[in-house]
Structures are given as structure tokens and as C-alpha cells.
mmCIF file of C-alpha atoms in Angstrom:
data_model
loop_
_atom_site.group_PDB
_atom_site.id
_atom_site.type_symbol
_atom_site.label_atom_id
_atom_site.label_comp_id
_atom_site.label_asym_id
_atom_site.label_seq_id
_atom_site.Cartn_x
_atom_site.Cartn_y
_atom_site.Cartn_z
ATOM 1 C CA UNK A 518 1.186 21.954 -27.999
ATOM 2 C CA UNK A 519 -1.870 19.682 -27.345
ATOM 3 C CA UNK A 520 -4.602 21.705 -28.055
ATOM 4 C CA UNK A 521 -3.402 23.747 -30.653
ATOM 5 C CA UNK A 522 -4.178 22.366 -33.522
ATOM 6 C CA UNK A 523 -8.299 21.700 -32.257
ATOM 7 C CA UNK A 524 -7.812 25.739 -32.251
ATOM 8 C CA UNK A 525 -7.090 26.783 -35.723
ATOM 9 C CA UNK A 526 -9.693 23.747 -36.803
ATOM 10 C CA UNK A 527 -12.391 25.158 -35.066
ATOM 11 C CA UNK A 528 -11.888 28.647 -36.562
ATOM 12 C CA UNK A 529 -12.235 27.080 -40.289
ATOM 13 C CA UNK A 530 -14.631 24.161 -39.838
ATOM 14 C CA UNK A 531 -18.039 23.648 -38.147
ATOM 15 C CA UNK A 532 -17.394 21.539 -34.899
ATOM 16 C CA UNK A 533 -19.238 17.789 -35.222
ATOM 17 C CA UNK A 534 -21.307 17.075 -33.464
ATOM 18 C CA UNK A 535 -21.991 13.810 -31.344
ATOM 19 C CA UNK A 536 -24.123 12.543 -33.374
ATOM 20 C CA UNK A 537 -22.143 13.231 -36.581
ATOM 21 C CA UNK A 538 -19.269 11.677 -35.204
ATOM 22 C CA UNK A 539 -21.598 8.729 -34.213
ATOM 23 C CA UNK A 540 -22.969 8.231 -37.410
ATOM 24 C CA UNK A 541 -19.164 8.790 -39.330
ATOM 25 C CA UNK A 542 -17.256 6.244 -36.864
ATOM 26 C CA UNK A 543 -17.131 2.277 -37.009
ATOM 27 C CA UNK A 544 -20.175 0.574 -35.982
ATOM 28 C CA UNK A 545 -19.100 -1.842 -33.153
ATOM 29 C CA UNK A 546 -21.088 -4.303 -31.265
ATOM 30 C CA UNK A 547 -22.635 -2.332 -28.301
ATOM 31 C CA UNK A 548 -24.176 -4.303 -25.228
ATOM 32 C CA UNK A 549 -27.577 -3.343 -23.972
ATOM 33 C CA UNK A 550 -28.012 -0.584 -21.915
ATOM 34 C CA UNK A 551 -30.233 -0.146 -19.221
ATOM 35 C CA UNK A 552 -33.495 2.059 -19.802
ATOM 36 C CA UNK A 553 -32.791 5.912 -19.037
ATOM 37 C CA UNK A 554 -34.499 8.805 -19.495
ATOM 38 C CA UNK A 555 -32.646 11.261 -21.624
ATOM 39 C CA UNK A 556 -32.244 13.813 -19.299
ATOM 40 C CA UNK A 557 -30.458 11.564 -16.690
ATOM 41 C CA UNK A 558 -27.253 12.929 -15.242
ATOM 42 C CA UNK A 559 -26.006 8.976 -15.308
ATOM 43 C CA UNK A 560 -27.227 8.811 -19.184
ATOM 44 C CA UNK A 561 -23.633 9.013 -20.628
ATOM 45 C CA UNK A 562 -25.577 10.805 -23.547
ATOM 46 C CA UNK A 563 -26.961 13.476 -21.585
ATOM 47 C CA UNK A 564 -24.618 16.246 -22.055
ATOM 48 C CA UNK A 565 -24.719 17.022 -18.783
ATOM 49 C CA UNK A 566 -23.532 13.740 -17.342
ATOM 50 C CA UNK A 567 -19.749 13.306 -15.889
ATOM 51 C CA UNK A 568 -18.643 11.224 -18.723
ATOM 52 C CA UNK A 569 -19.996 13.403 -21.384
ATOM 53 C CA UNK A 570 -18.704 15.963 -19.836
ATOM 54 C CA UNK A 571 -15.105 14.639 -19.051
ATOM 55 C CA UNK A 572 -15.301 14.022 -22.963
ATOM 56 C CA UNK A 573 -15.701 16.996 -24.477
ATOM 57 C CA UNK A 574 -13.268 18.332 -22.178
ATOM 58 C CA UNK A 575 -10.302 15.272 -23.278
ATOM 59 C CA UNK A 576 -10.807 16.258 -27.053
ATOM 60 C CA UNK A 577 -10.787 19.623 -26.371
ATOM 61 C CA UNK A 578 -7.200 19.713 -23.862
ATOM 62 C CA UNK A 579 -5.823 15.715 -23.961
ATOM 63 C CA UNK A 580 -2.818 14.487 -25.807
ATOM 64 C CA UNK A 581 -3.297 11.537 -28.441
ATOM 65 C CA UNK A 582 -2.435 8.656 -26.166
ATOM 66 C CA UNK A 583 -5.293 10.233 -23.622
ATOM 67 C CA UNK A 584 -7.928 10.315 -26.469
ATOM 68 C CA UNK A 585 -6.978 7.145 -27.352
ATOM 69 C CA UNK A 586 -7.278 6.111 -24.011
ATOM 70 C CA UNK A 587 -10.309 7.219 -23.229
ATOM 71 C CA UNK A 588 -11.523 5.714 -26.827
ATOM 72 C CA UNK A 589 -10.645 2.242 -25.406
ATOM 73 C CA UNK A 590 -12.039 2.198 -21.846
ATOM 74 C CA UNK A 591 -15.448 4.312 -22.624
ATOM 75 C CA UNK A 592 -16.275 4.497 -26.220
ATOM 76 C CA UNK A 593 -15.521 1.075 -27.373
ATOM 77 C CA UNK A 594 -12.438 1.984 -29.529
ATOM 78 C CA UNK A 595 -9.524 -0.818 -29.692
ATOM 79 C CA UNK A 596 -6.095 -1.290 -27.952
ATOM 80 C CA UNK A 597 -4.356 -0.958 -31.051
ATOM 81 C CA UNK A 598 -4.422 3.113 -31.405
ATOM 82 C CA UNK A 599 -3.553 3.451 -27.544
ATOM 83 C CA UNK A 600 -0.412 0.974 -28.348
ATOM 84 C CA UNK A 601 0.640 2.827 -31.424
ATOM 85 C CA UNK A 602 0.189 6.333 -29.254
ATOM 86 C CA UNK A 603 2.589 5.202 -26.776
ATOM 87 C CA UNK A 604 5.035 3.789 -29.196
ATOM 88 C CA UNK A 605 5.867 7.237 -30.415
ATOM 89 C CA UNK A 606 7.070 8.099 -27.156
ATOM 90 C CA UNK A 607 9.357 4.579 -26.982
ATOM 91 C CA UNK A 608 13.556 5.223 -27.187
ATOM 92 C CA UNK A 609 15.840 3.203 -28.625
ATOM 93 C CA UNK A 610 17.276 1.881 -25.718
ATOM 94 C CA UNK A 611 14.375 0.382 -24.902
ATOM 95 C CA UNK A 612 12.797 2.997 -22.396
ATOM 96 C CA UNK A 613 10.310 5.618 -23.177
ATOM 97 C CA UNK A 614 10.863 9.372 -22.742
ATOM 98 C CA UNK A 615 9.680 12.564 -24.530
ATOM 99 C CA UNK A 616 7.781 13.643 -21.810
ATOM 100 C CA UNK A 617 5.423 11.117 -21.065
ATOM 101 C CA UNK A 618 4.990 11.961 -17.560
ATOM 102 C CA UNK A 619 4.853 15.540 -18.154
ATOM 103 C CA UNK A 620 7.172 16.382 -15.004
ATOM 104 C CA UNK A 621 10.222 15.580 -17.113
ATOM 105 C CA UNK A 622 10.837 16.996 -20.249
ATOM 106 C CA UNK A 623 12.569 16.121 -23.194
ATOM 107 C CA UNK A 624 13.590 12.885 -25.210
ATOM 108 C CA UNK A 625 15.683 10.925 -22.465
ATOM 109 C CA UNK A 626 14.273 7.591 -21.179
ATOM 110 C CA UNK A 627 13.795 8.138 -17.537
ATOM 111 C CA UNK A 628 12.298 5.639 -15.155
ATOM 112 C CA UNK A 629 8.838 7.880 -14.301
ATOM 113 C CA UNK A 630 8.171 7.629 -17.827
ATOM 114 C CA UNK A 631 8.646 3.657 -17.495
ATOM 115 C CA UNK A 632 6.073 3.430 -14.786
ATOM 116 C CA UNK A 633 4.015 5.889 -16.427
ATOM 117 C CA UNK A 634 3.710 3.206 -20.106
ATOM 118 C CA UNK A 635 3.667 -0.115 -17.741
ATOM 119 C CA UNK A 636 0.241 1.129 -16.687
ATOM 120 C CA UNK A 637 -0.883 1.748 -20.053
ATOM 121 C CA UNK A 638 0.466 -1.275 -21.293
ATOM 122 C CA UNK A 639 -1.116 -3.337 -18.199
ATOM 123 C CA UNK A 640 -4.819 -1.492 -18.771
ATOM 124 C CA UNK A 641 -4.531 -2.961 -22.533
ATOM 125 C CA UNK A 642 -3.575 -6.257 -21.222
ATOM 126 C CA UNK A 643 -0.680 -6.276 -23.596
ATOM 127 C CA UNK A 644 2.150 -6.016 -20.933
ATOM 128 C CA UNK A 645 4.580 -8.762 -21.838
ATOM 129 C CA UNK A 646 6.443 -9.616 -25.067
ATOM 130 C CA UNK A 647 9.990 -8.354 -26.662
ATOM 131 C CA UNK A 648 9.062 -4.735 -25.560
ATOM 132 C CA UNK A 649 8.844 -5.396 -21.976
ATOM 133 C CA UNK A 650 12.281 -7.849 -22.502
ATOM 134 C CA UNK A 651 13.795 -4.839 -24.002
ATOM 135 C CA UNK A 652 12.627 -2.802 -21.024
ATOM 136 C CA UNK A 653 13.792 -4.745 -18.472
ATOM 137 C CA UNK A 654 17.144 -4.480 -19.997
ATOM 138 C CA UNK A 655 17.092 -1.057 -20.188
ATOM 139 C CA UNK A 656 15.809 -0.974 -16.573
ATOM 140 C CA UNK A 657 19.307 -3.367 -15.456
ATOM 141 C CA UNK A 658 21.232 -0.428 -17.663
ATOM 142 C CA UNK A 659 20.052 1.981 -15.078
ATOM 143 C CA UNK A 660 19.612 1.041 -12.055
ATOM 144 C CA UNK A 661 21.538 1.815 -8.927
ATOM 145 C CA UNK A 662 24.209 -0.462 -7.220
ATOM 146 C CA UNK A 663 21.312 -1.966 -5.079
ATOM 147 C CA UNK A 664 19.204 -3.216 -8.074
ATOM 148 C CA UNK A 665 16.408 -0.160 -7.889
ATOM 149 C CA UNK A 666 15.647 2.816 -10.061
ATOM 150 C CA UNK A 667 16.424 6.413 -9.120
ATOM 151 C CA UNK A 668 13.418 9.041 -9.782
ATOM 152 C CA UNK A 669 15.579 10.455 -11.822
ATOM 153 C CA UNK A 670 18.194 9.024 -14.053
ATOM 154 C CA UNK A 671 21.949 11.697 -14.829
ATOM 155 C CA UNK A 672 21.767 12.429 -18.258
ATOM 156 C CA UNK A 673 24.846 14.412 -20.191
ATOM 157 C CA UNK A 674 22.230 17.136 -20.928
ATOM 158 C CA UNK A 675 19.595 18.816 -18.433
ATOM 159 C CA UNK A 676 16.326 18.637 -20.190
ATOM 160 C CA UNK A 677 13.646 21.132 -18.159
ATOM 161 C CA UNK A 678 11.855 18.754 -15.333
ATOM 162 C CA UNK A 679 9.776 19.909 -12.015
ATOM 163 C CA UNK A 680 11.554 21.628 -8.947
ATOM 164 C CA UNK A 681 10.486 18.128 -7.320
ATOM 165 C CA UNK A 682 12.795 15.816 -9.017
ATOM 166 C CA UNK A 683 16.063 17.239 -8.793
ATOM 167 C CA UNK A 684 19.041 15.474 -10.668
ATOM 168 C CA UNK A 685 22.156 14.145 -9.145
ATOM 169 C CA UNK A 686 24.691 12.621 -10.356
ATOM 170 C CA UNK A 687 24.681 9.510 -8.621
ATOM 171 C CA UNK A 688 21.141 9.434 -7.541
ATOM 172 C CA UNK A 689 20.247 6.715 -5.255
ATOM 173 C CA UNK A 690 17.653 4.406 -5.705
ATOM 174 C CA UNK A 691 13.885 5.002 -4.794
ATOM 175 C CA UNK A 692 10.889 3.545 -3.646
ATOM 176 C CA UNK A 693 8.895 6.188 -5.441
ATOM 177 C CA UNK A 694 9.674 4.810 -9.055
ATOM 178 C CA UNK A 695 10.921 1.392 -8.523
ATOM 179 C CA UNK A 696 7.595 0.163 -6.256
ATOM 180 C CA UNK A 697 5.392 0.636 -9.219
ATOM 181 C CA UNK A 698 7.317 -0.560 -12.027
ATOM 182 C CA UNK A 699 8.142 -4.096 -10.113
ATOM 183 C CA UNK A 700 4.732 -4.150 -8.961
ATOM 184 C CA UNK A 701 3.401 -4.283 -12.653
ATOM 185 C CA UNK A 702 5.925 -6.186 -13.968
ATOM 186 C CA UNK A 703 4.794 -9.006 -11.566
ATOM 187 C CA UNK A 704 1.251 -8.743 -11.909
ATOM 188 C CA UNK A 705 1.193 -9.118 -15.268
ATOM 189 C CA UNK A 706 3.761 -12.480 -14.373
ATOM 190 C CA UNK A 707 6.784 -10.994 -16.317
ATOM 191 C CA UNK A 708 10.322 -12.780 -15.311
ATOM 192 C CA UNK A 709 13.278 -10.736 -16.008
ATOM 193 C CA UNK A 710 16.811 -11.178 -13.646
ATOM 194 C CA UNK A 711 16.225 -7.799 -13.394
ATOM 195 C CA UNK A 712 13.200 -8.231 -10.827
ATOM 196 C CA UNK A 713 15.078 -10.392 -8.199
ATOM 197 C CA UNK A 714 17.077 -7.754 -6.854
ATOM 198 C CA UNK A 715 14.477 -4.957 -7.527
ATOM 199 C CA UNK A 716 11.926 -6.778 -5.749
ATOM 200 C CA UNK A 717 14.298 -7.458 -2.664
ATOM 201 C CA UNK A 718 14.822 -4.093 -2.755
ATOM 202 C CA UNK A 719 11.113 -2.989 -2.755
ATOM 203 C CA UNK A 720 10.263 -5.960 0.248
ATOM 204 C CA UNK A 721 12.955 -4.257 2.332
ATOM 205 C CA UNK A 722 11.514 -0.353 1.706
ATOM 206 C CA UNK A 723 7.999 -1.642 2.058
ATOM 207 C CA UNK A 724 8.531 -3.580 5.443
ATOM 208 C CA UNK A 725 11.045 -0.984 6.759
ATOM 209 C CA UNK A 726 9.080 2.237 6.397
ATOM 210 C CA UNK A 727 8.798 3.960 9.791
ATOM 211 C CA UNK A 728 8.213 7.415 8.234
ATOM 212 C CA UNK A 729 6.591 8.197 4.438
ATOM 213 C CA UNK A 730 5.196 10.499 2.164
ATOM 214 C CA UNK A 731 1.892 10.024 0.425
ATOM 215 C CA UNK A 732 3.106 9.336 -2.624
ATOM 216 C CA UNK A 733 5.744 7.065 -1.332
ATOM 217 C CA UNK A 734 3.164 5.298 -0.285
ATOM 218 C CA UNK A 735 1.310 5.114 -3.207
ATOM 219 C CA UNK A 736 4.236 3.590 -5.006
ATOM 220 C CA UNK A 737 4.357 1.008 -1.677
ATOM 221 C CA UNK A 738 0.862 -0.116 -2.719
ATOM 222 C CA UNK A 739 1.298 -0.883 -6.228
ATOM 223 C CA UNK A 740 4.254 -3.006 -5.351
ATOM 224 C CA UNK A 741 2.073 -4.687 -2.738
ATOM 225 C CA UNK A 742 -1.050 -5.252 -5.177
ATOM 226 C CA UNK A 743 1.591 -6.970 -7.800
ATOM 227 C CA UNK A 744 3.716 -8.832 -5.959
ATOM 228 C CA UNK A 745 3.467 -12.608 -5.983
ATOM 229 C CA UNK A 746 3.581 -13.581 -2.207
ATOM 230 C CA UNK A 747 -0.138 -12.739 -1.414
ATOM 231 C CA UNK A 748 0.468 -13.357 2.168
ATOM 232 C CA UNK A 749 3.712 -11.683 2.832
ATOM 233 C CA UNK A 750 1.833 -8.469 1.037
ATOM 234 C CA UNK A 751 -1.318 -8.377 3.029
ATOM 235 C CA UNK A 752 0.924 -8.576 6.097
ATOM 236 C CA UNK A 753 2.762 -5.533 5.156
ATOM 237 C CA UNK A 754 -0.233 -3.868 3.998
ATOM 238 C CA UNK A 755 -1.751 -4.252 7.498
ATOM 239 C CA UNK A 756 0.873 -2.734 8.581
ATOM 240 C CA UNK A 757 1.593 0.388 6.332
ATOM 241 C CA UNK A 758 -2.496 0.926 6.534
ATOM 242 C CA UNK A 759 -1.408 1.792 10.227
ATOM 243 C CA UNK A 760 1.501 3.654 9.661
ATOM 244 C CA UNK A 761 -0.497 5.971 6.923
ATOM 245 C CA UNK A 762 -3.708 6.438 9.745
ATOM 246 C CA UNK A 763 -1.298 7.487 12.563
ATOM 247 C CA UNK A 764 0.835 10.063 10.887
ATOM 248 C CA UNK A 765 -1.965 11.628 8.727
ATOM 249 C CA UNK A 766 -0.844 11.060 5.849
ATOM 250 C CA UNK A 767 -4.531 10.231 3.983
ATOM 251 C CA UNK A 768 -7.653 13.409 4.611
ATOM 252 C CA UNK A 769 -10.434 10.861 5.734
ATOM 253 C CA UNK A 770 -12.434 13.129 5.685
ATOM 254 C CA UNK A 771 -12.718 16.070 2.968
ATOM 255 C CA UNK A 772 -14.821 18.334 4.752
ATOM 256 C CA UNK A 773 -11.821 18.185 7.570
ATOM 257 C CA UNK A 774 -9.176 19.016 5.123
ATOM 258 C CA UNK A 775 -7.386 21.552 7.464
ATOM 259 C CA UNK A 776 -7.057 19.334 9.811
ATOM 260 C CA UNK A 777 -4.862 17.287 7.551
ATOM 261 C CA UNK A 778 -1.659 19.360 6.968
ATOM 262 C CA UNK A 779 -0.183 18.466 3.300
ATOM 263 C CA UNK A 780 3.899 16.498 3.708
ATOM 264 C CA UNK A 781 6.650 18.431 4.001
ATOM 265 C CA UNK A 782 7.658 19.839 0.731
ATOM 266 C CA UNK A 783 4.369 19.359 -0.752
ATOM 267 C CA UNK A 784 2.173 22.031 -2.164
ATOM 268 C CA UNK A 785 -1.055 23.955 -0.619
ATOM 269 C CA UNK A 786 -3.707 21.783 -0.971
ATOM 270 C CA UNK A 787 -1.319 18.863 -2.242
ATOM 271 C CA UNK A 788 -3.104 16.055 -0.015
ATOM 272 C CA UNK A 789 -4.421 12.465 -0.837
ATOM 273 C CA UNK A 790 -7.743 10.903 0.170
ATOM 274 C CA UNK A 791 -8.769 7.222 0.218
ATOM 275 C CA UNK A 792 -9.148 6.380 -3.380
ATOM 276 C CA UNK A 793 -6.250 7.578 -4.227
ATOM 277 C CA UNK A 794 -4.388 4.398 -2.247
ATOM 278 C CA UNK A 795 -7.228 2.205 -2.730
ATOM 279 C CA UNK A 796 -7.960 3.109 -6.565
ATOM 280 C CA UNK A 797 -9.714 -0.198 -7.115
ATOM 281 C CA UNK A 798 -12.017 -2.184 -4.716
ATOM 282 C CA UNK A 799 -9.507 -5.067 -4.620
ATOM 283 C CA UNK A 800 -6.622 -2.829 -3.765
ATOM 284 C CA UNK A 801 -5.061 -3.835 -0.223
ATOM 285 C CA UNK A 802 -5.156 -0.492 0.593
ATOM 286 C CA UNK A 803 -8.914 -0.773 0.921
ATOM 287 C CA UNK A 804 -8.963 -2.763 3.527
ATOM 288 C CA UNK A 805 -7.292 0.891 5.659
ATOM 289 C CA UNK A 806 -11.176 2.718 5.083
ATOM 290 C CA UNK A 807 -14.372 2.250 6.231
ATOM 291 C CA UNK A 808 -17.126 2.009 3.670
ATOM 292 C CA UNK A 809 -17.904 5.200 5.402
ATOM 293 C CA UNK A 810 -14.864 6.825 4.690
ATOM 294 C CA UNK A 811 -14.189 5.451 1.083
ATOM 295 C CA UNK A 812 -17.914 6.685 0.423
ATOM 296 C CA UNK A 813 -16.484 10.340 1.764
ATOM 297 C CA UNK A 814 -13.690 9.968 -0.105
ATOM 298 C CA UNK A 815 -15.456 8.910 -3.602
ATOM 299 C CA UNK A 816 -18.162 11.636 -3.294
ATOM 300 C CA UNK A 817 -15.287 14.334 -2.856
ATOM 301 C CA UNK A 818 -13.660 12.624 -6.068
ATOM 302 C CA UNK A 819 -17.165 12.975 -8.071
ATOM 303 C CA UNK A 820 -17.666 16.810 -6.614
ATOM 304 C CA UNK A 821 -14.333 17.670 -7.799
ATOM 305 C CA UNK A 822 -15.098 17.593 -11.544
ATOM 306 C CA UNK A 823 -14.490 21.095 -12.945
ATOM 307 C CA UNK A 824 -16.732 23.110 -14.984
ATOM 308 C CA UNK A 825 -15.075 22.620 -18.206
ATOM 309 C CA UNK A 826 -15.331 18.722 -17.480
ATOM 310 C CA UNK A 827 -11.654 17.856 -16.240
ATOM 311 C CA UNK A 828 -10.028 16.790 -12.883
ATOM 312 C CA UNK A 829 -7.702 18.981 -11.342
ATOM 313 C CA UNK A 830 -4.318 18.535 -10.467
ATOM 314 C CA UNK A 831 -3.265 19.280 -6.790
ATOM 315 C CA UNK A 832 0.264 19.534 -7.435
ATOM 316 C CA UNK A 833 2.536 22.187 -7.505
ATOM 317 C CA UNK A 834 2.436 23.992 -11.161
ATOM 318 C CA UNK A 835 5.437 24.689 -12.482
ATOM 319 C CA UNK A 836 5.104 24.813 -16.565
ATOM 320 C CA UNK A 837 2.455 25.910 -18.578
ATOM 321 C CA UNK A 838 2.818 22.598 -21.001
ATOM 322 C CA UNK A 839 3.194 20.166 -18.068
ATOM 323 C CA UNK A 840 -0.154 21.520 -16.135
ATOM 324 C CA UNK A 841 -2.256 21.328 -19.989
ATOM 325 C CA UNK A 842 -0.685 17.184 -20.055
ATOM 326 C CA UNK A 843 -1.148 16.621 -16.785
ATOM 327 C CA UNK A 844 -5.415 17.621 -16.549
ATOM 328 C CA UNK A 845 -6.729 14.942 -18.805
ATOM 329 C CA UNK A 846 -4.351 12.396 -17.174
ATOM 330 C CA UNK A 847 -5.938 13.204 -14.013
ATOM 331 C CA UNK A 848 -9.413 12.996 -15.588
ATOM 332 C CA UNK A 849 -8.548 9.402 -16.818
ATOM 333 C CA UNK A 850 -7.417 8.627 -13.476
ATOM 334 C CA UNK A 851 -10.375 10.039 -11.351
ATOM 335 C CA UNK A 852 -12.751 8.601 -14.347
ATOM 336 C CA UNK A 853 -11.294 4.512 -14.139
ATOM 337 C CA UNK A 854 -11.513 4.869 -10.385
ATOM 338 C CA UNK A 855 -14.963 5.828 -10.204
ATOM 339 C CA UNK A 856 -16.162 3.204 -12.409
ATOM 340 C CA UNK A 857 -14.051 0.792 -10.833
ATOM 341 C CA UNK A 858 -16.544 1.800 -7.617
ATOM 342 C CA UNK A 859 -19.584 1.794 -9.417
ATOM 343 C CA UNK A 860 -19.899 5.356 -10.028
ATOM 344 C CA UNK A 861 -20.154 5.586 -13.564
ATOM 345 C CA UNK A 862 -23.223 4.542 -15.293
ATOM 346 C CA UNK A 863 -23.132 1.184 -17.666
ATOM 347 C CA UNK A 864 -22.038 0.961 -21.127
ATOM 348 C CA UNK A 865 -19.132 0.373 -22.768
ATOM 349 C CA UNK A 866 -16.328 0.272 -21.269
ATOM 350 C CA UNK A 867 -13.170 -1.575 -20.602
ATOM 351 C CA UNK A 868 -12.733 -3.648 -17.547
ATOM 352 C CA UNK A 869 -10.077 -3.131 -15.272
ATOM 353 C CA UNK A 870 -6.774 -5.431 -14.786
ATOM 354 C CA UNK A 871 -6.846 -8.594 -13.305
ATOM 355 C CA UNK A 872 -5.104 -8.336 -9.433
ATOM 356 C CA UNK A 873 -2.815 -11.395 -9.280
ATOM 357 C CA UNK A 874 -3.594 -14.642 -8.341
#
């Protein structure tokens, strides 16, 4: 279990500290930083600032590929480590499994864990070669008579997985998973035969919605932010940005929470704000907030850091194992978004990807 092993160390060894591990790792090229005074809570050195904070608590509770991660967008570390971390959790068949989202356990390839290592692959900028050929072949393997990918895949063995994504055995094809995975695939200009039918699928979910979930719609905007027609997106966009203001589906404002009931099925508290559709300034989902509201929504998103220095999670907990994984993934998450919004202080840090041209 993550975590484990930084246990027994700790009881044998002195803990290093930062500036030990400063002085012990590589010395890379740094760009200028701006003058601070120690004790400021944006100094990323003060140990009392978010990201110093969100640190300490990823090596103390995060899996490899998470440490790695954060290595590479905050600390300077390179893309290599991340890519080797995620290519222990890569199948034979192409698709990746062994829990990589954390709600399904187990070695299977499944297609959450797909979209889950297309969005580490597109955040290293290394989303295209023989692996992703090799995926998209897996992906034809799998999918459902209409060309998309179930949230689930049948497997001859049930592996544990959340009480959320129930197996069947002949699931049908979903929105959910198959919205993000074409989205990234096209953003990063990938062409597979695989994508013409998976895209018409996603065009005909997108611009048919009448009734969603949050999280359907998050999977609708990551198609939308990917997909080549710019024009035929925004459109559609427009549109869902409507459908997601009249039935509720977004807490504009935090402080109003109860007046924001969480979708059917969803846990207590379960509910999505602002950045979590518009997780980068050039989302098309920004374009459904006010600056008011996105400022709201980011300042809720800041407050939210726990004590110990991680995120939360706001779904339902259903495994010890899954709810450890699941914290610094959040973490990462809330951390990229911030700084894509200008709430993290300078330094270095990976950019984010490129939205399509």
C-alpha cells in the first residue's frame, strides 16, 4: 500500500529535510524568481505555503506516478520518470489496468484507466507514437457495436470496483468514458479508424443531451475542448453551458451549496463548481461563468486544502486503498488548475497542454 513503506523508513532513518534533499538532487537550470520575503504564504519555500504544503503531504500519501508527477510540473523533474511510472501499469493488450483509476481494481485493462493515462500522457506532451497505435487498437477490441467505450468493460473474472460502475455483460456504450478519451486523442492530432465512429458517436451524445449528470458533463467538455471542428464545438458548448445553468447541475456559488442538491445517485456533498468544467482558462466551459463566479468558485478550491496539505475527495468512499490513491490525485488536480488561473506563485513549473488549433 502507498504509504507503507515511507512508514517503516521513518521509524529507522532521520527524515531529510528540504534542504538536504535540495542539496542531494540534480542541479537543473532554475528561472528567476520574483523577490519574496521568506515568510510569504505564496513563497513556495515557506512551509506554510499551498504548494509546500500539498508536497509534503504527496510524499507522505501519493503513489509513484503522483510523485513523479508532481516532480515534473512543480519541481523541475523530467517526463521520463512520470512515463516509466505509468508504464508499469500498461497491459499487454495494449490498455492499462492495475488500478490506475483507483475505482477499479485489479490487472484488467478497462477504458477509465485509458482516459485516466491519455491525460498523463497529454500533460508530458508525449501522447502519440506506437503506444497510442497500440491503444487505439485495443480501444476497436472493446468497444460497443456503436463504435464507443462502455465505463466498464465484462471481464471473465470480477476484480473489486466502486458500487458506481456496475458490470454487465453487454454494457452499452458511454459518454462518460468515451468523451474524454476521443477528446485527447484529437487534441493531441492522433488518427486512428478507431476515432471516426467514436467521434460520431460523441457529436451525437454531446448535441443530443436534454438531461445530464455532472460528470457526464465533464466528459462532454473534454470531447468539446479536443475536437477538431472549433466551430461546431463552441456551438454545442453554448448550448450545454445552458443546459448545465438551468438544471443545477454546477454550485455557483459555494456559500449556497444547499441550494444546489447533489444528482441523483450521487453522494452527500458530491457536487461540482465552476473549475471543475472550466479547469483551464481556455476551456469552453469558461465561457458558462462570470469572472465573478469563477473567482467564487477558485477561492472555494484554494479554501478547501486540508490540514495535512491534500484535496479532498467528494465522492462516495467505498475502499480504504481507493480513498488513500484517490487524495493526491485530487491534489494534482486542484493544484494544475489553480496555477492554470494564476493562483500559484511563479517558479518552476510545467506549462499546461496546448488547446487545439
Amino acid at each position: 500500500m502507498p504509504g507503507d513503506e515511507a512508514s517503516s523508513q521513518t521509524s529507522q532513518t532521520p527524515r531529510p529535510t528540504q534542504a538536504t534533499r535540495a542539496a542531494q538532487a540534480p542541479q537543473l537550470a532554475q528561472p528567476p524568481r520574483p523577490a519574496q520575503s521568506p515568510e510569504s504564504p505564496q513563497n513556495p519555500e515557506n512551509p506554510q505555503s499551498p504548494l509546500a504544503r500539498a508536497e509534503q503531504f504527496i510524499w507522505l500519501t501519493a503513489r509513484v506516478l503522483e510523485q513523479r508527477r508532481f516532480a515534473f510540473h512543480f519541481l523541475g523533474g523530467d517526463a521520463d520518470p512520470v512515463d516509466t511510472a505509468l508504464g508499469s501499469y500498461l497491459n499487454g493488450d495494449g490498455g492499462y489496468g492495475h488500478a490506475l483509476d483507483p475505482d477499479l481494481r485489479g490487472p484488467l485493462s478497462q477504458p477509465l484507466h485509458t482516459a485516466h493515462a491519455l491525460r498523463v500522457l497529454d500533460s508530458l506532451g508525449r501522447c502519440a507514437g506506437q503506444r497510442i497505435e497500440r491503444l487505439c487498437r485495443h480501444l476497436t477490441g472493446v468497444s460497443t457495436p456503436d463504435g464507443a467505450l462502455p465505463v466498464v468493460s465484462p471481464a471473465p473474472r470480477a476484480y473489486p470496483a466502486a458500487p458506481y460502475h456496475p458490470t454487465y455483460d453487454a454494457p452499452p456504450g458511454e459518454l462518460l468514458t468515451t468523451g474524454p478519451v476521443v477528446g485527447l486523442l484529437h487534441r493531441n492530432r492522433v488518427w486512428h479508424a478507431w476515432l471516426f465512429r467514436a467521434t460520431d458517436f460523441c457529436w451525437d451524445r454531446v448535441e443530443g443531451l436534454r438531461h445530464s449528470h455532472p460528470y457526464e458533463v465533464q466528459s462532454a467538455v473534454a470531447f468539446l475542448d479536443g475536437v477538431p471542428d472549433r466551430a461546431r464545438a463552441a456551438a454545442a458548448a453554448d448550448r450545454l453551458g445552458r443546459l448545465v445553468r438551468e438544471q443545477r447541475l454546477v454550485v455557483l456559488d459555494p456559500r449556497r451549496r444547499p441550494e444546489y442538491p447533489p444528482a441523483p445517485g450521487y453522494a452527500p456533498g458530491e457536487q461540482l463548481f465552476p473549475h471543475d468544467f472550466a479547469r483551464r482558462p481556455e476551456s469552453l466551459a469558461r465561457g458558462w461563468f462570470t469572472d465573478e463566479e469563477m473567482r467564487r468558485s477558485l477561492d472555494f478550491l484554494t479554501a478547501a486544502q486540508q490540514v495535512d496539505g491534500g484535496w479532498p475527495v467528494r465522492r462516495e468512499a467505498w475502499a480504504p486503498g481507493s480513498s488513500l490513491e484517490r487524495r493526491p490525485i485530487a491534489t494534482l488536480e486542484a493544484l494544475l488548475t489553480l496555477r492554470a488561473y494564476g493562483r500559484l506563485p511563479d517558479g518552476i513549473s510545467r506549462p499546461g497542454p496546448v488547446p487545439p488549433r
